mmCIF file of C-alpha atoms in Angstrom:
data_model
loop_
_atom_site.group_PDB
_atom_site.id
_atom_site.type_symbol
_atom_site.label_atom_id
_atom_site.label_comp_id
_atom_site.label_asym_id
_atom_site.label_seq_id
_atom_site.Cartn_x
_atom_site.Cartn_y
_atom_site.Cartn_z
ATOM 1 C CA MET A 1 -84.493 33.861 -40.037
ATOM 2 C CA THR A 2 -81.370 35.808 -40.974
ATOM 3 C CA ASN A 3 -80.906 36.585 -44.644
ATOM 4 C CA PRO A 4 -78.188 34.472 -46.280
ATOM 5 C CA ILE A 5 -74.821 36.083 -46.956
ATOM 6 C CA VAL A 6 -73.280 33.059 -48.674
ATOM 7 C CA GLY A 7 -74.898 31.087 -51.445
ATOM 8 C CA VAL A 8 -73.977 27.443 -52.005
ATOM 9 C CA VAL A 9 -75.098 26.359 -55.427
ATOM 10 C CA MET A 10 -74.615 23.251 -57.491
ATOM 11 C CA GLY A 11 -75.471 22.026 -60.939
ATOM 12 C CA SER A 12 -77.572 19.087 -59.790
ATOM 13 C CA SER A 13 -78.703 17.342 -56.622
ATOM 14 C CA SER A 14 -76.042 14.675 -57.195
ATOM 15 C CA ASP A 15 -73.451 17.343 -56.304
ATOM 16 C CA TRP A 16 -74.840 17.504 -52.740
ATOM 17 C CA ASP A 17 -72.530 14.716 -51.539
ATOM 18 C CA THR A 18 -69.653 17.138 -52.131
ATOM 19 C CA MET A 19 -71.289 20.487 -51.453
ATOM 20 C CA GLN A 20 -72.740 19.492 -48.081
ATOM 21 C CA HIS A 21 -69.216 19.876 -46.711
ATOM 22 C CA ALA A 22 -69.333 23.611 -47.486
ATOM 23 C CA VAL A 23 -72.707 23.902 -45.782
ATOM 24 C CA GLN A 24 -71.420 22.063 -42.686
ATOM 25 C CA ILE A 25 -68.543 24.540 -42.324
ATOM 26 C CA LEU A 26 -70.845 27.533 -42.758
ATOM 27 C CA GLU A 27 -73.187 26.097 -40.119
ATOM 28 C CA GLN A 28 -70.264 25.437 -37.772
ATOM 29 C CA PHE A 29 -69.325 29.126 -37.979
ATOM 30 C CA GLY A 30 -72.906 30.378 -37.812
ATOM 31 C CA VAL A 31 -72.739 32.016 -41.253
ATOM 32 C CA PRO A 32 -76.209 32.554 -42.723
ATOM 33 C CA HIS A 33 -76.386 30.727 -46.038
ATOM 34 C CA GLU A 34 -78.621 29.117 -48.599
ATOM 35 C CA ALA A 35 -78.093 25.967 -50.661
ATOM 36 C CA ARG A 36 -79.803 25.229 -53.944
ATOM 37 C CA VAL A 37 -79.529 23.687 -57.367
ATOM 38 C CA VAL A 38 -79.014 26.262 -60.113
ATOM 39 C CA SER A 39 -77.957 24.401 -63.248
ATOM 40 C CA ALA A 40 -76.129 26.351 -65.949
ATOM 41 C CA HIS A 41 -77.270 23.805 -68.533
ATOM 42 C CA ARG A 42 -80.779 22.805 -67.423
ATOM 43 C CA MET A 43 -82.038 26.117 -66.034
ATOM 44 C CA PRO A 44 -79.901 28.936 -67.458
ATOM 45 C CA ASP A 45 -82.543 31.636 -66.943
ATOM 46 C CA ASP A 46 -82.768 30.766 -63.238
ATOM 47 C CA MET A 47 -78.968 30.712 -63.004
ATOM 48 C CA PHE A 48 -78.702 34.165 -64.601
ATOM 49 C CA ALA A 49 -81.399 35.541 -62.286
ATOM 50 C CA TYR A 50 -79.599 34.072 -59.259
ATOM 51 C CA ALA A 51 -76.293 35.657 -60.267
ATOM 52 C CA GLU A 52 -77.756 39.011 -61.252
ATOM 53 C CA GLY A 53 -79.716 39.321 -57.991
ATOM 54 C CA ALA A 54 -77.021 38.005 -55.643
ATOM 55 C CA ALA A 55 -75.586 41.336 -54.505
ATOM 56 C CA ALA A 56 -78.989 42.978 -54.079
ATOM 57 C CA ARG A 57 -80.090 40.054 -51.898
ATOM 58 C CA GLY A 58 -77.046 40.575 -49.654
ATOM 59 C CA LEU A 59 -74.822 37.703 -50.739
ATOM 60 C CA LYS A 60 -71.141 38.341 -50.028
ATOM 61 C CA ALA A 61 -69.851 35.121 -51.664
ATOM 62 C CA ILE A 62 -71.126 32.294 -53.816
ATOM 63 C CA ILE A 63 -69.665 28.815 -53.485
ATOM 64 C CA ALA A 64 -70.439 27.052 -56.750
ATOM 65 C CA GLY A 65 -69.862 23.356 -57.272
ATOM 66 C CA ALA A 66 -70.003 21.729 -60.654
ATOM 67 C CA GLY A 67 -68.960 18.448 -62.188
ATOM 68 C CA GLY A 68 -68.212 17.474 -65.741
ATOM 69 C CA ALA A 69 -68.213 20.534 -67.973
ATOM 70 C CA ALA A 70 -68.308 22.737 -64.827
ATOM 71 C CA HIS A 71 -69.768 25.844 -66.416
ATOM 72 C CA LEU A 72 -71.681 26.965 -63.330
ATOM 73 C CA PRO A 73 -68.908 28.823 -61.445
ATOM 74 C CA GLY A 74 -67.733 30.702 -64.529
ATOM 75 C CA MET A 75 -71.209 31.568 -65.747
ATOM 76 C CA LEU A 76 -72.132 32.923 -62.312
ATOM 77 C CA ALA A 77 -68.913 34.948 -62.172
ATOM 78 C CA ALA A 78 -69.695 36.434 -65.576
ATOM 79 C CA LYS A 79 -73.054 37.732 -64.313
ATOM 80 C CA THR A 80 -72.254 39.043 -60.799
ATOM 81 C CA LEU A 81 -69.684 41.096 -58.927
ATOM 82 C CA VAL A 82 -70.080 38.833 -55.875
ATOM 83 C CA PRO A 83 -66.939 36.696 -55.473
ATOM 84 C CA VAL A 84 -67.437 33.159 -56.806
ATOM 85 C CA LEU A 85 -65.565 30.259 -55.218
ATOM 86 C CA GLY A 86 -65.497 27.261 -57.547
ATOM 87 C CA VAL A 87 -65.524 23.678 -56.314
ATOM 88 C CA PRO A 88 -64.870 20.941 -58.871
ATOM 89 C CA VAL A 89 -67.105 17.963 -58.163
ATOM 90 C CA ALA A 90 -65.690 14.543 -58.993
ATOM 91 C CA SER A 91 -67.206 13.220 -62.193
ATOM 92 C CA ARG A 92 -67.793 9.609 -63.097
ATOM 93 C CA HIS A 93 -65.357 9.444 -65.981
ATOM 94 C CA LEU A 94 -62.491 11.818 -65.261
ATOM 95 C CA LEU A 95 -62.778 11.980 -61.453
ATOM 96 C CA GLY A 96 -63.212 15.750 -61.424
ATOM 97 C CA VAL A 97 -60.096 16.671 -63.376
ATOM 98 C CA ASP A 98 -62.337 17.856 -66.220
ATOM 99 C CA SER A 99 -64.265 20.021 -63.753
ATOM 100 C CA LEU A 100 -61.068 21.458 -62.304
ATOM 101 C CA HIS A 101 -59.695 22.347 -65.729
ATOM 102 C CA SER A 102 -62.971 23.997 -66.758
ATOM 103 C CA ILE A 103 -63.015 26.203 -63.672
ATOM 104 C CA VAL A 104 -59.340 27.239 -63.620
ATOM 105 C CA GLN A 105 -59.316 28.232 -67.291
ATOM 106 C CA MET A 106 -61.522 31.287 -66.899
ATOM 107 C CA PRO A 107 -60.632 34.158 -69.216
ATOM 108 C CA LYS A 108 -58.897 37.238 -67.875
ATOM 109 C CA GLY A 109 -61.442 39.541 -66.275
ATOM 110 C CA VAL A 110 -63.844 36.801 -65.076
ATOM 111 C CA PRO A 111 -62.195 35.542 -61.890
ATOM 112 C CA VAL A 112 -63.258 32.391 -60.073
ATOM 113 C CA ALA A 113 -61.319 31.255 -57.020
ATOM 114 C CA THR A 114 -60.790 27.536 -57.505
ATOM 115 C CA PHE A 115 -60.426 24.875 -54.849
ATOM 116 C CA ALA A 116 -59.519 21.193 -54.724
ATOM 117 C CA ILE A 117 -61.719 18.524 -56.232
ATOM 118 C CA GLY A 118 -64.372 17.123 -53.902
ATOM 119 C CA ALA A 119 -65.183 17.399 -50.216
ATOM 120 C CA ALA A 120 -61.883 19.005 -49.179
ATOM 121 C CA GLY A 121 -62.380 21.700 -51.819
ATOM 122 C CA ALA A 122 -65.942 22.364 -50.675
ATOM 123 C CA ALA A 123 -64.860 22.667 -47.028
ATOM 124 C CA ASN A 124 -61.939 24.929 -47.944
ATOM 125 C CA ALA A 125 -64.157 27.120 -50.135
ATOM 126 C CA ALA A 126 -66.425 27.627 -47.120
ATOM 127 C CA LEU A 127 -63.435 28.377 -44.877
ATOM 128 C CA PHE A 128 -62.233 30.879 -47.479
ATOM 129 C CA ALA A 129 -65.662 32.530 -47.451
ATOM 130 C CA VAL A 130 -65.524 32.642 -43.636
ATOM 131 C CA ALA A 131 -62.075 34.267 -43.814
ATOM 132 C CA MET A 132 -63.378 36.878 -46.288
ATOM 133 C CA LEU A 133 -66.326 37.680 -44.031
ATOM 134 C CA ALA A 134 -64.148 37.721 -40.890
ATOM 135 C CA GLY A 135 -62.393 40.861 -42.113
ATOM 136 C CA ASP A 136 -65.463 42.873 -41.082
ATOM 137 C CA ASP A 137 -66.688 40.704 -38.197
ATOM 138 C CA ALA A 138 -64.570 40.452 -35.046
ATOM 139 C CA ALA A 139 -66.639 37.618 -33.547
ATOM 140 C CA LEU A 140 -66.332 35.552 -36.719
ATOM 141 C CA ARG A 141 -62.606 36.305 -36.858
ATOM 142 C CA GLU A 142 -62.260 34.995 -33.285
ATOM 143 C CA ARG A 143 -64.162 31.779 -34.158
ATOM 144 C CA LEU A 144 -61.885 31.282 -37.167
ATOM 145 C CA ALA A 145 -58.779 31.813 -35.019
ATOM 146 C CA GLN A 146 -60.106 29.268 -32.505
ATOM 147 C CA PHE A 147 -60.832 26.772 -35.321
ATOM 148 C CA ARG A 148 -57.280 27.086 -36.611
ATOM 149 C CA ALA A 149 -55.826 26.766 -33.113
ATOM 150 C CA GLU A 150 -57.836 23.561 -32.632
ATOM 151 C CA GLN A 151 -56.497 22.212 -35.943
ATOM 152 C CA THR A 152 -52.938 22.996 -34.869
ATOM 153 C CA ALA A 153 -53.436 21.340 -31.481
ATOM 154 C CA ALA A 154 -54.894 18.227 -33.130
ATOM 155 C CA ALA A 155 -51.941 18.023 -35.524
ATOM 156 C CA ARG A 156 -49.461 18.407 -32.666
ATOM 157 C CA ALA A 157 -51.233 15.681 -30.704
ATOM 158 C CA MET A 158 -50.681 13.300 -33.617
ATOM 159 C CA ALA A 159 -47.024 14.254 -34.112
ATOM 160 C CA LEU A 160 -44.393 11.692 -33.333
ATOM 161 C CA PRO A 161 -41.684 12.559 -30.814
ATOM 162 C CA PRO A 162 -38.474 13.882 -32.351
ATOM 163 C CA VAL A 163 -35.909 11.295 -33.364
ATOM 164 C CA ALA A 164 -32.748 11.568 -31.298
#
């Protein structure tokens, strides 16, 4: 098995409904990855160890999903130099807006790239990771170009004819 180069982490197993969309994109592009629960609140020592060992284990990006207080992406970013891509997971009460606000309000010097709430954000975070990795991988860059061409073709196929 190839060592993972992207980590997909979440605060609890209930976040999987959202974060599986990141994993599906990474699988589609053949990017070696891992997915696991690393809770900032329930298992902080494990979370710190994950972040501190990420670069040495070969991770090039971490996609971190979190709902509610959403501390996971920021806490990971504070403990690693590996880029962290934050995905707000929709929460029961505030529909993920609380998660989004928690992630985007990181202090200067602790950057977290932040994506849309939910499945679209998880998929886009994975596509962003693919784009980052494609800078050094011509085959991956070609697969990404083909993916985007297919999206464009699908959009054109749905377009209505011009109004005369």
